[in-house]
Amino acid sequence: MKYLILLFVMALAAKNASAQNIPVLCYHQIYTGGNHKNDLLHISWEQLNNQLKTLADSGYHTILPDELLMYLTEKKTISPGSFIITFDDSHKEHFSIADSLLRRYGFRGVFFVMTVTIEKPGYMTAAQIKELAGHGHIVAAHTWDHPHLYTTGKMDWEKQLIHPRKVLEKITGKPVWYFAYPFGEWNDTIISYLKKNGYRAAFQLNGRRENTVYTIRRMMVDGRWSGTRLQQEMTRFNKGD
């Protein structure tokens, strides 16, 4: 009987996870000046500000991964307008620009950090990462050096999964429960190691939908989108498009 109950609970969690309709936004590099053009990997300070202001003015508000996980697995109620905002790859502008803009609009974000970059030119320092956590953001793991995972499934698990988590926990003084796959590439092997090593959930990009909290989908936000266009794309995401 206990086994049947366990199977039912697992099936219910899978069903809820497959119904993910909370937008999870993904940003990479933020720039100032004319060194880049807005695209899928780059967004100007002005454009990011415009997108966030539009969302705030329209009544959107951020939630954090713990809340998303309870929504997906326990059917906890999430209020309309909820979304998650994430930043990948540890760029220094995530602290110098994104943090201040998020706080301006009352948002909190998730920062997926590659630990190989800490203290290197162009990337965040340990002190900045600690300050992000102190501002109420979530600091999460993004491997040590961003390797490809999908084609081979081979990986130095200590180097890429376990050590980065320990480093970030030492810096922030807080547990690290969440992980983002480099390039959005994932497979059953890495999921098994994430579970084994205590990660609660993991985030991909716009890949295939799966009934698991270890393949939570994210929207790659195009830096060319206006705030209105971003809202439209988030609505499409809500509908499962």
PDB file of C-alpha atoms in Angstrom:
ATOM      1  CA  MET A   1       0.000   0.000   0.000  1.00  0.00           C
ATOM      2  CA  LYS A   2       2.806   2.410   0.881  1.00  0.00           C
ATOM      3  CA  TYR A   3       4.421   1.620  -2.468  1.00  0.00           C
ATOM      4  CA  LEU A   4       1.216   2.481  -4.323  1.00  0.00           C
ATOM      5  CA  ILE A   5       0.931   5.764  -2.447  1.00  0.00           C
ATOM      6  CA  LEU A   6       4.535   6.604  -3.307  1.00  0.00           C
ATOM      7  CA  LEU A   7       3.874   5.891  -6.989  1.00  0.00           C
ATOM      8  CA  PHE A   8       0.824   8.146  -6.893  1.00  0.00           C
ATOM      9  CA  VAL A   9       2.761  11.021  -5.305  1.00  0.00           C
ATOM     10  CA  MET A  10       5.569  10.674  -7.859  1.00  0.00           C
ATOM     11  CA  ALA A  11       3.087  10.637 -10.728  1.00  0.00           C
ATOM     12  CA  LEU A  12       1.357  13.734  -9.355  1.00  0.00           C
ATOM     13  CA  ALA A  13       4.664  15.578  -9.071  1.00  0.00           C
ATOM     14  CA  ALA A  14       5.567  14.641 -12.636  1.00  0.00           C
ATOM     15  CA  LYS A  15       2.194  15.822 -13.900  1.00  0.00           C
ATOM     16  CA  ASN A  16       2.585  19.162 -12.144  1.00  0.00           C
ATOM     17  CA  ALA A  17       6.148  19.602 -13.391  1.00  0.00           C
ATOM     18  CA  SER A  18       5.066  18.998 -16.964  1.00  0.00           C
ATOM     19  CA  ALA A  19       2.516  21.780 -16.576  1.00  0.00           C
ATOM     20  CA  GLN A  20       5.145  24.450 -15.948  1.00  0.00           C
ATOM     21  CA  ASN A  21       3.654  27.743 -17.006  1.00  0.00           C
ATOM     22  CA  ILE A  22       5.587  30.186 -14.865  1.00  0.00           C
ATOM     23  CA  PRO A  23       7.945  32.094 -17.179  1.00  0.00           C
ATOM     24  CA  VAL A  24      11.614  31.711 -16.302  1.00  0.00           C
ATOM     25  CA  LEU A  25      13.647  34.377 -18.109  1.00  0.00           C
ATOM     26  CA  CYS A  26      17.291  33.861 -19.008  1.00  0.00           C
ATOM     27  CA  TYR A  27      19.793  36.656 -19.642  1.00  0.00           C
ATOM     28  CA  HIS A  28      23.507  36.477 -20.339  1.00  0.00           C
ATOM     29  CA  GLN A  29      25.639  39.548 -21.008  1.00  0.00           C
ATOM     30  CA  ILE A  30      24.647  43.130 -20.240  1.00  0.00           C
ATOM     31  CA  TYR A  31      26.596  45.945 -21.851  1.00  0.00           C
ATOM     32  CA  THR A  32      26.898  49.704 -21.900  1.00  0.00           C
ATOM     33  CA  GLY A  33      28.064  51.794 -24.821  1.00  0.00           C
ATOM     34  CA  GLY A  34      28.327  50.647 -28.428  1.00  0.00           C
ATOM     35  CA  ASN A  35      30.489  47.540 -28.113  1.00  0.00           C
ATOM     36  CA  HIS A  36      27.652  45.108 -28.859  1.00  0.00           C
ATOM     37  CA  LYS A  37      24.287  44.888 -30.520  1.00  0.00           C
ATOM     38  CA  ASN A  38      21.225  43.549 -28.771  1.00  0.00           C
ATOM     39  CA  ASP A  39      20.621  39.871 -29.533  1.00  0.00           C
ATOM     40  CA  LEU A  40      19.949  36.590 -27.723  1.00  0.00           C
ATOM     41  CA  LEU A  41      23.163  36.808 -25.695  1.00  0.00           C
ATOM     42  CA  HIS A  42      23.527  40.574 -25.254  1.00  0.00           C
ATOM     43  CA  ILE A  43      21.290  43.310 -23.938  1.00  0.00           C
ATOM     44  CA  SER A  44      22.076  46.949 -23.286  1.00  0.00           C
ATOM     45  CA  TRP A  45      21.570  48.558 -19.888  1.00  0.00           C
ATOM     46  CA  GLU A  46      18.882  50.768 -21.378  1.00  0.00           C
ATOM     47  CA  GLN A  47      16.985  47.876 -22.954  1.00  0.00           C
ATOM     48  CA  LEU A  48      17.128  45.758 -19.814  1.00  0.00           C
ATOM     49  CA  ASN A  49      15.848  48.705 -17.801  1.00  0.00           C
ATOM     50  CA  ASN A  50      13.012  49.160 -20.286  1.00  0.00           C
ATOM     51  CA  GLN A  51      12.017  45.492 -20.102  1.00  0.00           C
ATOM     52  CA  LEU A  52      12.077  45.385 -16.301  1.00  0.00           C
ATOM     53  CA  LYS A  53      10.205  48.670 -15.957  1.00  0.00           C
ATOM     54  CA  THR A  54       7.479  47.441 -18.311  1.00  0.00           C
ATOM     55  CA  LEU A  55       7.073  44.261 -16.285  1.00  0.00           C
ATOM     56  CA  ALA A  56       6.983  46.135 -12.984  1.00  0.00           C
ATOM     57  CA  ASP A  57       4.484  48.703 -14.309  1.00  0.00           C
ATOM     58  CA  SER A  58       2.289  45.841 -15.579  1.00  0.00           C
ATOM     59  CA  GLY A  59       2.107  44.174 -12.171  1.00  0.00           C
ATOM     60  CA  TYR A  60       4.615  41.367 -12.659  1.00  0.00           C
ATOM     61  CA  HIS A  61       6.587  40.180  -9.642  1.00  0.00           C
ATOM     62  CA  THR A  62       9.414  37.709  -9.168  1.00  0.00           C
ATOM     63  CA  ILE A  63       9.371  34.473  -7.259  1.00  0.00           C
ATOM     64  CA  LEU A  64      12.390  32.340  -6.385  1.00  0.00           C
ATOM     65  CA  PRO A  65      13.115  28.678  -7.169  1.00  0.00           C
ATOM     66  CA  ASP A  66      11.839  27.366  -3.825  1.00  0.00           C
ATOM     67  CA  GLU A  67       8.411  28.826  -4.612  1.00  0.00           C
ATOM     68  CA  LEU A  68       8.471  27.460  -8.155  1.00  0.00           C
ATOM     69  CA  LEU A  69       9.363  24.026  -6.847  1.00  0.00           C
ATOM     70  CA  MET A  70       6.442  24.035  -4.403  1.00  0.00           C
ATOM     71  CA  TYR A  71       4.161  25.126  -7.238  1.00  0.00           C
ATOM     72  CA  LEU A  72       5.351  22.322  -9.507  1.00  0.00           C
ATOM     73  CA  THR A  73       5.454  19.494  -6.992  1.00  0.00           C
ATOM     74  CA  GLU A  74       2.972  20.423  -4.258  1.00  0.00           C
ATOM     75  CA  LYS A  75       0.385  22.447  -6.198  1.00  0.00           C
ATOM     76  CA  LYS A  76       1.052  25.511  -4.062  1.00  0.00           C
ATOM     77  CA  THR A  77      -0.799  28.563  -5.339  1.00  0.00           C
ATOM     78  CA  ILE A  78       1.213  31.120  -7.285  1.00  0.00           C
ATOM     79  CA  SER A  79      -0.290  34.549  -7.823  1.00  0.00           C
ATOM     80  CA  PRO A  80      -0.831  35.897 -11.366  1.00  0.00           C
ATOM     81  CA  GLY A  81       2.099  37.810 -12.801  1.00  0.00           C
ATOM     82  CA  SER A  82       4.727  35.600 -11.168  1.00  0.00           C
ATOM     83  CA  PHE A  83       7.969  34.970 -13.010  1.00  0.00           C
ATOM     84  CA  ILE A  84      11.608  34.091 -12.371  1.00  0.00           C
ATOM     85  CA  ILE A  85      14.559  36.005 -13.787  1.00  0.00           C
ATOM     86  CA  THR A  86      17.952  34.338 -14.171  1.00  0.00           C
ATOM     87  CA  PHE A  87      21.429  35.425 -15.266  1.00  0.00           C
ATOM     88  CA  ASP A  88      24.073  32.996 -16.566  1.00  0.00           C
ATOM     89  CA  ASP A  89      27.873  33.002 -16.661  1.00  0.00           C
ATOM     90  CA  SER A  90      28.963  35.305 -13.809  1.00  0.00           C
ATOM     91  CA  HIS A  91      29.592  38.510 -15.812  1.00  0.00           C
ATOM     92  CA  LYS A  92      30.621  41.497 -13.687  1.00  0.00           C
ATOM     93  CA  GLU A  93      27.656  43.453 -15.044  1.00  0.00           C
ATOM     94  CA  HIS A  94      25.336  41.051 -13.252  1.00  0.00           C
ATOM     95  CA  PHE A  95      26.477  42.780 -10.082  1.00  0.00           C
ATOM     96  CA  SER A  96      27.184  46.287 -11.327  1.00  0.00           C
ATOM     97  CA  ILE A  97      24.020  46.610 -13.457  1.00  0.00           C
ATOM     98  CA  ALA A  98      21.515  43.782 -12.970  1.00  0.00           C
ATOM     99  CA  ASP A  99      21.521  43.865  -9.175  1.00  0.00           C
ATOM    100  CA  SER A 100      20.716  47.567  -8.961  1.00  0.00           C
ATOM    101  CA  LEU A 101      18.031  47.366 -11.662  1.00  0.00           C
ATOM    102  CA  LEU A 102      16.363  44.404 -10.013  1.00  0.00           C
ATOM    103  CA  ARG A 103      16.286  46.173  -6.668  1.00  0.00           C
ATOM    104  CA  ARG A 104      14.978  49.335  -8.305  1.00  0.00           C
ATOM    105  CA  TYR A 105      11.861  47.455  -9.392  1.00  0.00           C
ATOM    106  CA  GLY A 106      11.526  45.249  -6.331  1.00  0.00           C
ATOM    107  CA  PHE A 107      12.649  42.102  -8.165  1.00  0.00           C
ATOM    108  CA  ARG A 108      14.933  39.305  -7.018  1.00  0.00           C
ATOM    109  CA  GLY A 109      16.890  37.084  -9.373  1.00  0.00           C
ATOM    110  CA  VAL A 110      18.828  33.853  -9.688  1.00  0.00           C
ATOM    111  CA  PHE A 111      22.505  34.083 -10.628  1.00  0.00           C
ATOM    112  CA  PHE A 112      24.080  30.933 -12.069  1.00  0.00           C
ATOM    113  CA  VAL A 113      27.803  31.203 -11.413  1.00  0.00           C
ATOM    114  CA  MET A 114      30.727  29.465 -13.127  1.00  0.00           C
ATOM    115  CA  THR A 115      33.268  29.186 -10.344  1.00  0.00           C
ATOM    116  CA  VAL A 116      36.311  29.182 -12.669  1.00  0.00           C
ATOM    117  CA  THR A 117      35.640  32.863 -13.417  1.00  0.00           C
ATOM    118  CA  ILE A 118      35.564  34.149  -9.843  1.00  0.00           C
ATOM    119  CA  GLU A 119      37.992  37.069  -9.404  1.00  0.00           C
ATOM    120  CA  LYS A 120      38.925  37.071 -13.096  1.00  0.00           C
ATOM    121  CA  PRO A 121      38.731  40.248 -15.238  1.00  0.00           C
ATOM    122  CA  GLY A 122      35.245  40.812 -16.597  1.00  0.00           C
ATOM    123  CA  TYR A 123      33.597  38.539 -14.051  1.00  0.00           C
ATOM    124  CA  MET A 124      32.237  38.830 -10.532  1.00  0.00           C
ATOM    125  CA  THR A 125      34.396  38.687  -7.440  1.00  0.00           C
ATOM    126  CA  ALA A 126      33.656  36.563  -4.399  1.00  0.00           C
ATOM    127  CA  ALA A 127      32.685  39.712  -2.476  1.00  0.00           C
ATOM    128  CA  GLN A 128      30.187  40.682  -5.169  1.00  0.00           C
ATOM    129  CA  ILE A 129      28.673  37.198  -5.222  1.00  0.00           C
ATOM    130  CA  LYS A 130      28.301  37.333  -1.443  1.00  0.00           C
ATOM    131  CA  GLU A 131      26.621  40.729  -1.718  1.00  0.00           C
ATOM    132  CA  LEU A 132      24.147  39.415  -4.293  1.00  0.00           C
ATOM    133  CA  ALA A 133      23.099  36.731  -1.827  1.00  0.00           C
ATOM    134  CA  GLY A 134      22.857  39.364   0.880  1.00  0.00           C
ATOM    135  CA  HIS A 135      20.448  41.371  -1.276  1.00  0.00           C
ATOM    136  CA  GLY A 136      18.019  38.441  -1.355  1.00  0.00           C
ATOM    137  CA  HIS A 137      19.002  36.993  -4.716  1.00  0.00           C
ATOM    138  CA  ILE A 138      19.731  33.294  -5.190  1.00  0.00           C
ATOM    139  CA  VAL A 139      23.273  32.239  -6.057  1.00  0.00           C
ATOM    140  CA  ALA A 140      23.290  28.901  -7.866  1.00  0.00           C
ATOM    141  CA  ALA A 141      25.730  26.629  -9.674  1.00  0.00           C
ATOM    142  CA  HIS A 142      26.626  26.631 -13.377  1.00  0.00           C
ATOM    143  CA  THR A 143      29.556  24.154 -13.247  1.00  0.00           C
ATOM    144  CA  TRP A 144      33.217  25.044 -12.883  1.00  0.00           C
ATOM    145  CA  ASP A 145      34.073  25.940 -16.494  1.00  0.00           C
ATOM    146  CA  HIS A 146      30.917  25.533 -18.629  1.00  0.00           C
ATOM    147  CA  PRO A 147      31.630  22.232 -20.454  1.00  0.00           C
ATOM    148  CA  HIS A 148      29.434  20.635 -23.096  1.00  0.00           C
ATOM    149  CA  LEU A 149      27.404  17.826 -21.554  1.00  0.00           C
ATOM    150  CA  TYR A 150      24.839  16.640 -24.047  1.00  0.00           C
ATOM    151  CA  THR A 151      26.887  14.800 -26.641  1.00  0.00           C
ATOM    152  CA  THR A 152      28.870  12.478 -24.382  1.00  0.00           C
ATOM    153  CA  GLY A 153      27.378  12.646 -20.920  1.00  0.00           C
ATOM    154  CA  LYS A 154      30.915  12.332 -19.499  1.00  0.00           C
ATOM    155  CA  MET A 155      32.022  14.699 -16.789  1.00  0.00           C
ATOM    156  CA  ASP A 156      34.321  15.108 -13.817  1.00  0.00           C
ATOM    157  CA  TRP A 157      31.498  15.220 -11.277  1.00  0.00           C
ATOM    158  CA  GLU A 158      33.639  16.411  -8.377  1.00  0.00           C
ATOM    159  CA  LYS A 159      35.049  19.263 -10.443  1.00  0.00           C
ATOM    160  CA  GLN A 160      31.844  20.339 -12.183  1.00  0.00           C
ATOM    161  CA  LEU A 161      29.051  19.630  -9.689  1.00  0.00           C
ATOM    162  CA  ILE A 162      30.352  19.126  -6.177  1.00  0.00           C
ATOM    163  CA  HIS A 163      33.279  21.538  -5.860  1.00  0.00           C
ATOM    164  CA  PRO A 164      31.430  24.567  -7.352  1.00  0.00           C
ATOM    165  CA  ARG A 165      28.622  24.052  -4.876  1.00  0.00           C
ATOM    166  CA  LYS A 166      31.061  23.981  -1.961  1.00  0.00           C
ATOM    167  CA  VAL A 167      32.818  27.119  -3.219  1.00  0.00           C
ATOM    168  CA  LEU A 168      29.579  29.074  -3.563  1.00  0.00           C
ATOM    169  CA  GLU A 169      28.274  27.925  -0.201  1.00  0.00           C
ATOM    170  CA  LYS A 170      31.514  29.042   1.445  1.00  0.00           C
ATOM    171  CA  ILE A 171      31.271  32.448  -0.248  1.00  0.00           C
ATOM    172  CA  THR A 172      27.605  33.115   0.496  1.00  0.00           C
ATOM    173  CA  GLY A 173      27.154  31.218   3.740  1.00  0.00           C
ATOM    174  CA  LYS A 174      23.959  29.793   2.246  1.00  0.00           C
ATOM    175  CA  PRO A 175      23.060  26.405   0.748  1.00  0.00           C
ATOM    176  CA  VAL A 176      23.184  26.001  -3.027  1.00  0.00           C
ATOM    177  CA  TRP A 177      20.244  23.908  -4.205  1.00  0.00           C
ATOM    178  CA  TYR A 178      19.909  24.824  -7.883  1.00  0.00           C
ATOM    179  CA  PHE A 179      21.844  24.258 -11.103  1.00  0.00           C
ATOM    180  CA  ALA A 180      21.757  25.474 -14.716  1.00  0.00           C
ATOM    181  CA  TYR A 181      23.057  23.287 -17.529  1.00  0.00           C
ATOM    182  CA  PRO A 182      25.802  24.833 -19.705  1.00  0.00           C
ATOM    183  CA  PHE A 183      24.390  25.505 -23.165  1.00  0.00           C
ATOM    184  CA  GLY A 184      21.115  24.111 -21.838  1.00  0.00           C
ATOM    185  CA  GLU A 185      22.422  20.584 -22.535  1.00  0.00           C
ATOM    186  CA  TRP A 186      21.279  17.812 -20.235  1.00  0.00           C
ATOM    187  CA  ASN A 187      20.842  14.051 -20.137  1.00  0.00           C
ATOM    188  CA  ASP A 188      19.736  11.335 -17.734  1.00  0.00           C
ATOM    189  CA  THR A 189      23.271  10.770 -16.486  1.00  0.00           C
ATOM    190  CA  ILE A 190      23.819  14.282 -15.219  1.00  0.00           C
ATOM    191  CA  ILE A 191      20.324  14.369 -13.735  1.00  0.00           C
ATOM    192  CA  SER A 192      21.142  11.255 -11.709  1.00  0.00           C
ATOM    193  CA  TYR A 193      24.288  12.923 -10.350  1.00  0.00           C
ATOM    194  CA  LEU A 194      22.416  16.124  -9.525  1.00  0.00           C
ATOM    195  CA  LYS A 195      19.919  14.114  -7.501  1.00  0.00           C
ATOM    196  CA  LYS A 196      22.674  12.090  -5.854  1.00  0.00           C
ATOM    197  CA  ASN A 197      24.478  15.235  -4.766  1.00  0.00           C
ATOM    198  CA  GLY A 198      21.456  16.968  -3.303  1.00  0.00           C
ATOM    199  CA  TYR A 199      20.456  19.494  -5.962  1.00  0.00           C
ATOM    200  CA  ARG A 200      16.717  20.119  -5.748  1.00  0.00           C
ATOM    201  CA  ALA A 201      16.118  21.227  -9.336  1.00  0.00           C
ATOM    202  CA  ALA A 202      17.926  22.202 -12.513  1.00  0.00           C
ATOM    203  CA  PHE A 203      17.243  24.614 -15.351  1.00  0.00           C
ATOM    204  CA  GLN A 204      17.676  24.071 -19.067  1.00  0.00           C
ATOM    205  CA  LEU A 205      16.944  26.550 -21.862  1.00  0.00           C
ATOM    206  CA  ASN A 206      14.316  26.157 -24.572  1.00  0.00           C
ATOM    207  CA  GLY A 207      14.767  22.409 -24.982  1.00  0.00           C
ATOM    208  CA  ARG A 208      12.227  19.642 -24.983  1.00  0.00           C
ATOM    209  CA  ARG A 209       9.655  19.475 -22.232  1.00  0.00           C
ATOM    210  CA  GLU A 210      10.050  16.711 -19.668  1.00  0.00           C
ATOM    211  CA  ASN A 211       8.063  15.710 -16.586  1.00  0.00           C
ATOM    212  CA  THR A 212      10.787  16.583 -14.110  1.00  0.00           C
ATOM    213  CA  VAL A 213      11.998  19.471 -11.991  1.00  0.00           C
ATOM    214  CA  TYR A 214      15.483  18.738 -13.307  1.00  0.00           C
ATOM    215  CA  THR A 215      14.582  20.077 -16.760  1.00  0.00           C
ATOM    216  CA  ILE A 216      12.798  23.327 -15.951  1.00  0.00           C
ATOM    217  CA  ARG A 217      12.535  25.358 -19.141  1.00  0.00           C
ATOM    218  CA  ARG A 218      13.727  28.942 -19.503  1.00  0.00           C
ATOM    219  CA  MET A 219      13.065  31.615 -22.107  1.00  0.00           C
ATOM    220  CA  MET A 220      16.127  33.098 -23.748  1.00  0.00           C
ATOM    221  CA  VAL A 221      15.255  36.786 -23.723  1.00  0.00           C
ATOM    222  CA  ASP A 222      16.161  38.580 -26.938  1.00  0.00           C
ATOM    223  CA  GLY A 223      17.826  41.913 -26.259  1.00  0.00           C
ATOM    224  CA  ARG A 224      15.949  43.361 -29.234  1.00  0.00           C
ATOM    225  CA  TRP A 225      12.561  42.811 -27.622  1.00  0.00           C
ATOM    226  CA  SER A 226      10.681  45.787 -26.269  1.00  0.00           C
ATOM    227  CA  GLY A 227       9.049  45.440 -22.866  1.00  0.00           C
ATOM    228  CA  THR A 228       5.730  44.867 -24.614  1.00  0.00           C
ATOM    229  CA  ARG A 229       7.174  42.138 -26.824  1.00  0.00           C
ATOM    230  CA  LEU A 230       8.655  40.451 -23.773  1.00  0.00           C
ATOM    231  CA  GLN A 231       5.234  40.390 -22.132  1.00  0.00           C
ATOM    232  CA  GLN A 232       3.783  38.813 -25.259  1.00  0.00           C
ATOM    233  CA  GLU A 233       6.434  36.097 -25.232  1.00  0.00           C
ATOM    234  CA  MET A 234       5.802  35.438 -21.539  1.00  0.00           C
ATOM    235  CA  THR A 235       2.088  35.044 -22.261  1.00  0.00           C
ATOM    236  CA  ARG A 236       2.926  32.509 -24.975  1.00  0.00           C
ATOM    237  CA  PHE A 237       5.095  30.667 -22.474  1.00  0.00           C
ATOM    238  CA  ASN A 238       2.193  30.604 -19.989  1.00  0.00           C
ATOM    239  CA  LYS A 239       0.073  28.908 -22.643  1.00  0.00           C
ATOM    240  CA  GLY A 240       2.741  26.292 -23.267  1.00  0.00           C
ATOM    241  CA  ASP A 241       3.632  27.536 -26.775  1.00  0.00           C
TER     242      ASP A 241
END
